[in-house]
Amino acid sequence: MKKKIMATLPLLAAAATGSAFAQSSVTLFGNVDAAATVVDGHNTWSGLNSGGNKDSYFGLRGVEDLGGGLKAQFWLESGINADTGAGDSGSGVDFKRRATVGMMGNFGEVNLGRDETAAYKAMKRYDVFHHAGIGGSQAWGIGNNDDKRKDNLIGYVSPSFGGVTFSANYAFGETNQSTWKTKAYYDAAVSYDQGPWSASLAAEQQNNVDFGGANIRQRAYAVGTGYDFGSFKLLGAYRQARNTPEGQSTVKSETYTLGASAPVGAAGVVKAAYNHYQYQYQPVGVATKLKADQLSLGYEHNLSKRTAVYGTYAFLKNKDYDAAVGGMSLEPAALLSDSGKQQGLQVGVRHTF
């Protein structure tokens, strides 16, 4: 009898608190992507890359229903290098992709921690190659413009108003004797999604960035749009980033992106993209204007809802190439040709869980 009572107690406890258990959930999720890569430039480089089609990562996210339409949530996400098993931040496996806690309800969503910026979230969907692999856009990676994620972030996303959503971030600089402006980052984005058409506009500013010994203020603006015609999808985007070193002239970079994708049969997708980069390199106050063009063509075949195989070809050419200054590259470990060219091929597999 005692054994029966003891066995029943956990069931009674679960029944008494069943609503709390039913209203809470934690999900394990992620993506593992690896691709065999060959890049031909000054010489031929080959290797296994992580994230040829989509970044590799894993994470945990949880939601608790607090009642009255209010929910608490957390999100922890770590990037991984599928080719080595190491974390992609350079400091082991951590949660540098995202680490937030927040609340959501009829007012929208508020999160605190480290996250992708509102500007990047609004604009990244306009690259058919997902900003990944040798085919992806490098709009957020040229010069001193890698502002995909920020620490110490307060983020807000509004509910949809007839397809229009607003999002904004503020990231504290957290320096000694700092004000709310010192080394702070802030941005805002407006997006519209209605049927086959989408559009986004974003603006951002980073104060007092110490880059190469210079005190720099960064400002960036971006606009993107896309339309799904059914038989194919067309996407386009433009981003301009301006770095202003203290006491010097502004150094500007620009990216123009045009992409298209079309379904092939029931499981295939063909993708093509063109990226044009205009940017400046400024050693010791002397600005050198550089340009580069990138053409990408890819095919993705979905074996299931979670697993896909893919292949990507990309060609990149730096105009007025100067080896002493450097240039854009499809793969950092591969050398550009004497004329600043590279071409590459990736074949890989992606599994999402």
CSV table of C-alpha atoms in Angstrom, one decimal:
chain,number,residue,atom,x,y,z
A,1,MET,CA,0.0,0.0,0.0
A,2,LYS,CA,2.8,2.4,0.9
A,3,LYS,CA,4.5,1.7,-2.5
A,4,LYS,CA,1.2,2.4,-4.3
A,5,ILE,CA,0.9,5.8,-2.4
A,6,MET,CA,4.5,6.7,-3.1
A,7,ALA,CA,4.1,5.9,-6.8
A,8,THR,CA,1.0,8.0,-7.0
A,9,LEU,CA,2.4,11.1,-5.4
A,10,PRO,CA,4.3,12.3,-8.5
A,11,LEU,CA,1.2,11.9,-10.6
A,12,LEU,CA,-0.9,13.9,-8.1
A,13,ALA,CA,1.8,16.7,-8.1
A,14,ALA,CA,1.8,16.7,-11.9
A,15,ALA,CA,-2.0,17.0,-11.9
A,16,ALA,CA,-2.0,19.8,-9.4
A,17,THR,CA,0.5,21.8,-11.4
A,18,GLY,CA,-0.4,20.5,-14.8
A,19,SER,CA,-1.3,24.0,-16.2
A,20,ALA,CA,2.1,25.3,-15.3
A,21,PHE,CA,3.9,22.4,-17.1
A,22,ALA,CA,1.6,22.6,-20.1
A,23,GLN,CA,2.3,26.3,-20.5
A,24,SER,CA,6.1,26.0,-20.5
A,25,SER,CA,8.3,24.6,-23.2
A,26,VAL,CA,12.0,24.3,-24.1
A,27,THR,CA,13.1,23.5,-27.6
A,28,LEU,CA,16.5,22.2,-28.9
A,29,PHE,CA,17.2,23.4,-32.4
A,30,GLY,CA,20.0,23.9,-34.9
A,31,ASN,CA,21.6,23.4,-38.2
A,32,VAL,CA,24.7,21.5,-39.3
A,33,ASP,CA,26.2,22.3,-42.7
A,34,ALA,CA,29.5,21.3,-44.3
A,35,ALA,CA,30.8,21.7,-47.8
A,36,ALA,CA,33.8,20.5,-49.8
A,37,THR,CA,35.3,23.7,-51.3
A,38,VAL,CA,37.7,24.4,-54.1
A,39,VAL,CA,38.8,28.0,-54.8
A,40,ASP,CA,41.1,28.9,-57.7
A,41,GLY,CA,43.0,32.2,-57.6
A,42,HIS,CA,46.8,32.7,-57.3
A,43,ASN,CA,46.9,29.0,-56.6
A,44,THR,CA,44.3,26.3,-55.9
A,45,TRP,CA,43.0,26.1,-52.4
A,46,SER,CA,40.7,23.2,-51.2
A,47,GLY,CA,39.2,22.3,-47.9
A,48,LEU,CA,36.0,21.6,-45.9
A,49,ASN,CA,34.0,24.6,-44.9
A,50,SER,CA,31.2,25.0,-42.4
A,51,GLY,CA,28.0,26.8,-43.5
A,52,GLY,CA,28.2,26.6,-47.3
A,53,ASN,CA,24.5,27.0,-47.6
A,54,LYS,CA,23.4,28.1,-44.1
A,55,ASP,CA,25.4,28.9,-40.9
A,56,SER,CA,26.0,25.9,-38.6
A,57,TYR,CA,24.7,26.4,-35.0
A,58,PHE,CA,22.7,24.9,-32.2
A,59,GLY,CA,20.6,26.4,-29.5
A,60,LEU,CA,17.9,26.3,-26.8
A,61,ARG,CA,14.8,28.5,-26.7
A,62,GLY,CA,12.0,28.4,-24.1
A,63,VAL,CA,8.6,30.1,-23.6
A,64,GLU,CA,6.4,30.3,-20.6
A,65,ASP,CA,2.8,31.4,-20.8
A,66,LEU,CA,2.2,33.9,-18.0
A,67,GLY,CA,-1.5,34.4,-18.8
A,68,GLY,CA,-3.4,37.3,-20.2
A,69,GLY,CA,-1.5,37.1,-23.5
A,70,LEU,CA,1.9,37.7,-21.8
A,71,LYS,CA,4.8,35.3,-22.3
A,72,ALA,CA,8.4,35.1,-21.0
A,73,GLN,CA,11.1,33.7,-23.2
A,74,PHE,CA,14.8,33.0,-23.5
A,75,TRP,CA,17.0,32.2,-26.5
A,76,LEU,CA,20.6,30.8,-26.3
A,77,GLU,CA,22.3,30.1,-29.6
A,78,SER,CA,25.9,29.0,-30.3
A,79,GLY,CA,27.7,29.0,-33.7
A,80,ILE,CA,29.8,25.9,-34.5
A,81,ASN,CA,32.3,25.0,-37.2
A,82,ALA,CA,31.0,21.7,-38.6
A,83,ASP,CA,34.4,21.0,-40.2
A,84,THR,CA,36.3,21.0,-36.9
A,85,GLY,CA,33.6,20.8,-34.2
A,86,ALA,CA,34.9,24.0,-32.5
A,87,GLY,CA,32.9,27.1,-31.8
A,88,ASP,CA,33.0,29.7,-34.5
A,89,SER,CA,33.7,32.7,-32.2
A,90,GLY,CA,37.3,31.7,-31.7
A,91,SER,CA,36.8,31.2,-28.0
A,92,GLY,CA,35.2,27.7,-27.9
A,93,VAL,CA,31.6,26.9,-27.9
A,94,ASP,CA,29.6,29.7,-26.4
A,95,PHE,CA,26.4,31.6,-27.1
A,96,LYS,CA,27.8,34.5,-29.1
A,97,ARG,CA,25.2,34.1,-31.9
A,98,ARG,CA,22.4,35.0,-29.4
A,99,ALA,CA,21.8,35.1,-25.7
A,100,THR,CA,18.6,36.9,-24.8
A,101,VAL,CA,15.8,36.9,-22.2
A,102,GLY,CA,12.6,38.9,-22.7
A,103,MET,CA,8.8,39.3,-22.8
A,104,MET,CA,6.3,39.2,-25.5
A,105,GLY,CA,2.6,40.0,-25.8
A,106,ASN,CA,0.1,42.2,-27.6
A,107,PHE,CA,2.5,45.1,-27.3
A,108,GLY,CA,5.1,43.2,-29.4
A,109,GLU,CA,8.4,41.7,-28.1
A,110,VAL,CA,11.2,43.0,-25.9
A,111,ASN,CA,14.5,41.2,-25.5
A,112,LEU,CA,17.7,41.9,-23.5
A,113,GLY,CA,21.2,40.5,-24.2
A,114,ARG,CA,23.2,39.7,-27.3
A,115,ASP,CA,21.4,39.4,-30.6
A,116,GLU,CA,21.4,40.2,-34.3
A,117,THR,CA,20.7,43.9,-34.9
A,118,ALA,CA,17.3,44.9,-36.2
A,119,ALA,CA,18.9,46.3,-39.3
A,120,TYR,CA,20.6,43.0,-40.2
A,121,LYS,CA,17.4,41.0,-39.4
A,122,ALA,CA,15.4,43.2,-41.7
A,123,MET,CA,17.9,43.0,-44.6
A,124,LYS,CA,19.4,39.6,-44.6
A,125,ARG,CA,16.4,37.9,-46.3
A,126,TYR,CA,17.2,39.8,-49.5
A,127,ASP,CA,20.3,37.6,-50.2
A,128,VAL,CA,19.2,34.3,-51.9
A,129,PHE,CA,22.4,32.7,-50.5
A,130,HIS,CA,21.6,33.6,-46.9
A,131,HIS,CA,24.9,35.5,-46.4
A,132,ALA,CA,26.6,32.1,-46.3
A,133,GLY,CA,29.2,30.2,-48.3
A,134,ILE,CA,31.1,31.5,-51.3
A,135,GLY,CA,27.9,32.7,-52.9
A,136,GLY,CA,26.7,34.9,-50.1
A,137,SER,CA,26.7,38.7,-49.9
A,138,GLN,CA,29.6,40.3,-48.0
A,139,ALA,CA,27.6,43.6,-47.4
A,140,TRP,CA,28.1,43.2,-43.6
A,141,GLY,CA,31.8,42.2,-43.8
A,142,ILE,CA,33.7,44.8,-45.7
A,143,GLY,CA,35.9,47.5,-44.0
A,144,ASN,CA,34.8,48.1,-40.4
A,145,ASN,CA,31.1,47.3,-41.0
A,146,ASP,CA,30.6,43.9,-39.4
A,147,ASP,CA,27.6,44.9,-37.3
A,148,LYS,CA,25.5,41.8,-37.5
A,149,ARG,CA,25.3,41.3,-33.7
A,150,LYS,CA,25.8,43.5,-30.6
A,151,ASP,CA,26.3,42.9,-26.9
A,152,ASN,CA,24.4,44.7,-24.1
A,153,LEU,CA,21.4,45.1,-26.4
A,154,ILE,CA,17.8,46.1,-25.7
A,155,GLY,CA,15.6,45.2,-28.6
A,156,TYR,CA,12.0,45.8,-29.5
A,157,VAL,CA,9.8,44.3,-32.3
A,158,SER,CA,6.3,45.6,-32.8
A,159,PRO,CA,3.3,43.6,-33.7
A,160,SER,CA,2.2,43.7,-37.4
A,161,PHE,CA,0.0,46.6,-38.4
A,162,GLY,CA,-1.5,45.5,-41.8
A,163,GLY,CA,1.8,43.9,-42.8
A,164,VAL,CA,4.0,46.7,-41.4
A,165,THR,CA,6.4,46.0,-38.4
A,166,PHE,CA,8.8,48.3,-36.6
A,167,SER,CA,12.0,47.2,-34.8
A,168,ALA,CA,14.7,49.1,-32.9
A,169,ASN,CA,17.8,48.4,-30.8
A,170,TYR,CA,19.9,50.2,-28.3
A,171,ALA,CA,23.2,48.7,-27.1
A,172,PHE,CA,25.1,50.2,-24.2
A,173,GLY,CA,28.7,51.1,-24.6
A,174,GLU,CA,29.6,50.1,-21.0
A,175,THR,CA,32.7,52.2,-20.7
A,176,ASN,CA,34.1,54.1,-17.7
A,177,GLN,CA,32.4,57.4,-17.1
A,178,SER,CA,30.2,56.8,-20.1
A,179,THR,CA,27.0,58.5,-21.1
A,180,TRP,CA,24.2,56.9,-23.0
A,181,LYS,CA,25.9,58.0,-26.2
A,182,THR,CA,29.5,56.8,-25.5
A,183,LYS,CA,30.4,53.8,-27.7
A,184,ALA,CA,26.6,53.1,-27.9
A,185,TYR,CA,24.9,51.5,-30.9
A,186,TYR,CA,21.3,52.2,-32.0
A,187,ASP,CA,19.3,51.3,-35.1
A,188,ALA,CA,15.7,51.1,-36.4
A,189,ALA,CA,14.1,49.2,-39.2
A,190,VAL,CA,10.6,49.2,-40.9
A,191,SER,CA,9.5,46.2,-42.8
A,192,TYR,CA,6.4,45.5,-45.0
A,193,ASP,CA,5.1,42.0,-45.9
A,194,GLN,CA,1.9,41.6,-47.8
A,195,GLY,CA,1.3,38.6,-50.1
A,196,PRO,CA,4.1,38.2,-52.6
A,197,TRP,CA,5.7,41.5,-51.9
A,198,SER,CA,8.1,42.6,-49.1
A,199,ALA,CA,10.2,45.7,-48.4
A,200,SER,CA,12.5,46.9,-45.6
A,201,LEU,CA,14.3,50.1,-44.7
A,202,ALA,CA,17.0,50.3,-42.0
A,203,ALA,CA,19.3,52.9,-40.4
A,204,GLU,CA,22.0,52.4,-37.8
A,205,GLN,CA,24.8,54.2,-35.9
A,206,GLN,CA,27.7,53.0,-33.8
A,207,ASN,CA,29.5,55.7,-31.8
A,208,ASN,CA,33.2,56.0,-30.9
A,209,VAL,CA,34.5,52.7,-32.4
A,210,ASP,CA,38.3,52.2,-31.8
A,211,PHE,CA,39.4,50.8,-35.2
A,212,GLY,CA,43.1,50.7,-36.0
A,213,GLY,CA,43.8,53.4,-33.5
A,214,ALA,CA,41.3,55.8,-34.9
A,215,ASN,CA,38.1,56.9,-33.1
A,216,ILE,CA,35.3,56.3,-35.6
A,217,ARG,CA,31.6,57.0,-35.9
A,218,GLN,CA,29.8,54.5,-38.1
A,219,ARG,CA,26.5,55.2,-39.9
A,220,ALA,CA,24.8,52.8,-42.3
A,221,TYR,CA,21.6,52.8,-44.3
A,222,ALA,CA,20.0,50.0,-46.2
A,223,VAL,CA,16.9,49.3,-48.3
A,224,GLY,CA,15.7,46.0,-49.8
A,225,THR,CA,12.7,44.6,-51.6
A,226,GLY,CA,11.5,41.3,-53.1
A,227,TYR,CA,8.6,39.9,-55.1
A,228,ASP,CA,7.5,36.3,-55.5
A,229,PHE,CA,6.0,35.8,-59.0
A,230,GLY,CA,5.2,32.2,-58.2
A,231,SER,CA,7.4,30.7,-61.0
A,232,PHE,CA,10.4,32.7,-59.6
A,233,LYS,CA,11.4,35.1,-56.8
A,234,LEU,CA,13.3,38.4,-57.4
A,235,LEU,CA,15.2,40.1,-54.6
A,236,GLY,CA,17.3,43.3,-54.4
A,237,ALA,CA,19.1,45.4,-51.8
A,238,TYR,CA,21.4,48.3,-51.3
A,239,ARG,CA,23.5,49.1,-48.2
A,240,GLN,CA,25.8,52.1,-47.6
A,241,ALA,CA,28.1,52.4,-44.6
A,242,ARG,CA,30.0,55.5,-43.7
A,243,ASN,CA,33.0,55.5,-41.3
A,244,THR,CA,34.1,58.9,-40.1
A,245,PRO,CA,37.5,58.9,-38.2
A,246,GLU,CA,37.9,61.8,-35.8
A,247,GLY,CA,39.4,64.7,-37.6
A,248,GLN,CA,39.4,63.0,-41.0
A,249,SER,CA,37.2,62.6,-44.1
A,250,THR,CA,34.4,59.9,-44.2
A,251,VAL,CA,35.3,56.5,-45.7
A,252,LYS,CA,32.3,55.0,-47.5
A,253,SER,CA,31.4,51.5,-48.6
A,254,GLU,CA,28.4,50.4,-50.7
A,255,THR,CA,26.9,47.1,-51.7
A,256,TYR,CA,24.4,46.5,-54.5
A,257,THR,CA,22.7,43.1,-54.4
A,258,LEU,CA,20.4,41.5,-57.0
A,259,GLY,CA,19.2,37.9,-56.7
A,260,ALA,CA,16.7,35.4,-58.1
A,261,SER,CA,15.5,31.9,-57.2
A,262,ALA,CA,13.2,29.5,-59.0
A,263,PRO,CA,11.8,26.2,-58.0
A,264,VAL,CA,12.8,23.1,-60.1
A,265,GLY,CA,10.4,20.2,-59.8
A,266,ALA,CA,9.0,19.4,-56.4
A,267,ALA,CA,12.3,19.5,-54.4
A,268,GLY,CA,14.8,21.7,-56.2
A,269,VAL,CA,15.7,25.4,-56.2
A,270,VAL,CA,18.0,27.3,-58.6
A,271,LYS,CA,19.6,30.5,-57.3
A,272,ALA,CA,21.6,33.3,-58.9
A,273,ALA,CA,23.0,36.5,-57.5
A,274,TYR,CA,25.1,39.5,-58.4
A,275,ASN,CA,26.9,41.6,-55.8
A,276,HIS,CA,28.8,44.8,-56.5
A,277,TYR,CA,31.0,46.3,-53.8
A,278,GLN,CA,32.5,49.8,-53.7
A,279,TYR,CA,34.6,50.5,-50.6
A,280,GLN,CA,37.6,52.5,-49.4
A,281,TYR,CA,40.8,51.4,-47.7
A,282,GLN,CA,42.3,54.2,-45.6
A,283,PRO,CA,45.9,53.6,-44.4
A,284,VAL,CA,47.3,56.6,-42.6
A,285,GLY,CA,44.5,58.9,-43.7
A,286,VAL,CA,45.0,58.2,-47.5
A,287,ALA,CA,41.8,56.7,-48.9
A,288,THR,CA,42.1,54.1,-51.8
A,289,LYS,CA,38.9,53.4,-53.7
A,290,LEU,CA,38.3,49.7,-54.4
A,291,LYS,CA,35.6,47.9,-56.4
A,292,ALA,CA,34.7,44.2,-56.8
A,293,ASP,CA,32.0,42.2,-58.5
A,294,GLN,CA,30.7,38.8,-57.4
A,295,LEU,CA,28.6,36.4,-59.5
A,296,SER,CA,27.0,33.3,-57.9
A,297,LEU,CA,25.0,30.4,-59.2
A,298,GLY,CA,23.6,27.6,-57.0
A,299,TYR,CA,21.3,24.6,-56.9
A,300,GLU,CA,19.7,23.2,-53.7
A,301,HIS,CA,17.9,19.9,-53.6
A,302,ASN,CA,15.7,19.1,-50.6
A,303,LEU,CA,15.8,15.4,-49.7
A,304,SER,CA,13.3,16.1,-46.9
A,305,LYS,CA,11.9,19.0,-44.9
A,306,ARG,CA,15.2,19.0,-42.9
A,307,THR,CA,17.9,17.7,-45.2
A,308,ALA,CA,19.3,19.2,-48.4
A,309,VAL,CA,22.3,18.8,-50.7
A,310,TYR,CA,23.6,21.7,-52.7
A,311,GLY,CA,26.2,23.1,-55.0
A,312,THR,CA,27.4,26.7,-55.5
A,313,TYR,CA,29.7,28.3,-58.1
A,314,ALA,CA,31.0,31.8,-57.6
A,315,PHE,CA,33.3,34.2,-59.5
A,316,LEU,CA,34.8,37.3,-57.9
A,317,LYS,CA,36.8,40.0,-59.6
A,318,ASN,CA,38.5,43.0,-57.9
A,319,LYS,CA,38.9,46.0,-60.1
A,320,ASP,CA,42.1,48.0,-60.1
A,321,TYR,CA,43.6,45.4,-57.8
A,322,ASP,CA,46.6,46.3,-55.7
A,323,ALA,CA,48.2,43.3,-53.9
A,324,ALA,CA,49.7,45.6,-51.2
A,325,VAL,CA,46.2,46.9,-50.3
A,326,GLY,CA,44.3,43.6,-50.7
A,327,GLY,CA,40.8,43.0,-51.8
A,328,MET,CA,37.6,41.0,-51.5
A,329,SER,CA,37.9,37.2,-51.4
A,330,LEU,CA,35.6,34.2,-51.6
A,331,GLU,CA,37.6,32.4,-49.0
A,332,PRO,CA,40.0,34.2,-46.5
A,333,ALA,CA,42.6,31.4,-46.7
A,334,ALA,CA,42.7,31.4,-50.5
A,335,LEU,CA,45.0,33.9,-52.3
A,336,LEU,CA,43.7,36.2,-55.1
A,337,SER,CA,45.2,35.9,-58.5
A,338,ASP,CA,47.7,38.6,-59.7
A,339,SER,CA,44.7,40.4,-61.3
A,340,GLY,CA,42.5,40.1,-58.2
A,341,LYS,CA,40.3,37.2,-59.4
A,342,GLN,CA,38.9,34.1,-57.8
A,343,GLN,CA,36.5,31.4,-58.7
A,344,GLY,CA,35.2,28.7,-56.4
A,345,LEU,CA,32.9,25.6,-56.2
A,346,GLN,CA,31.2,24.2,-53.1
A,347,VAL,CA,29.3,21.0,-52.8
A,348,GLY,CA,27.7,20.2,-49.4
A,349,VAL,CA,24.9,18.8,-47.2
A,350,ARG,CA,22.7,20.7,-44.7
A,351,HIS,CA,20.6,19.2,-42.0
A,352,THR,CA,18.3,21.3,-39.8
A,353,PHE,CA,16.9,20.0,-36.5
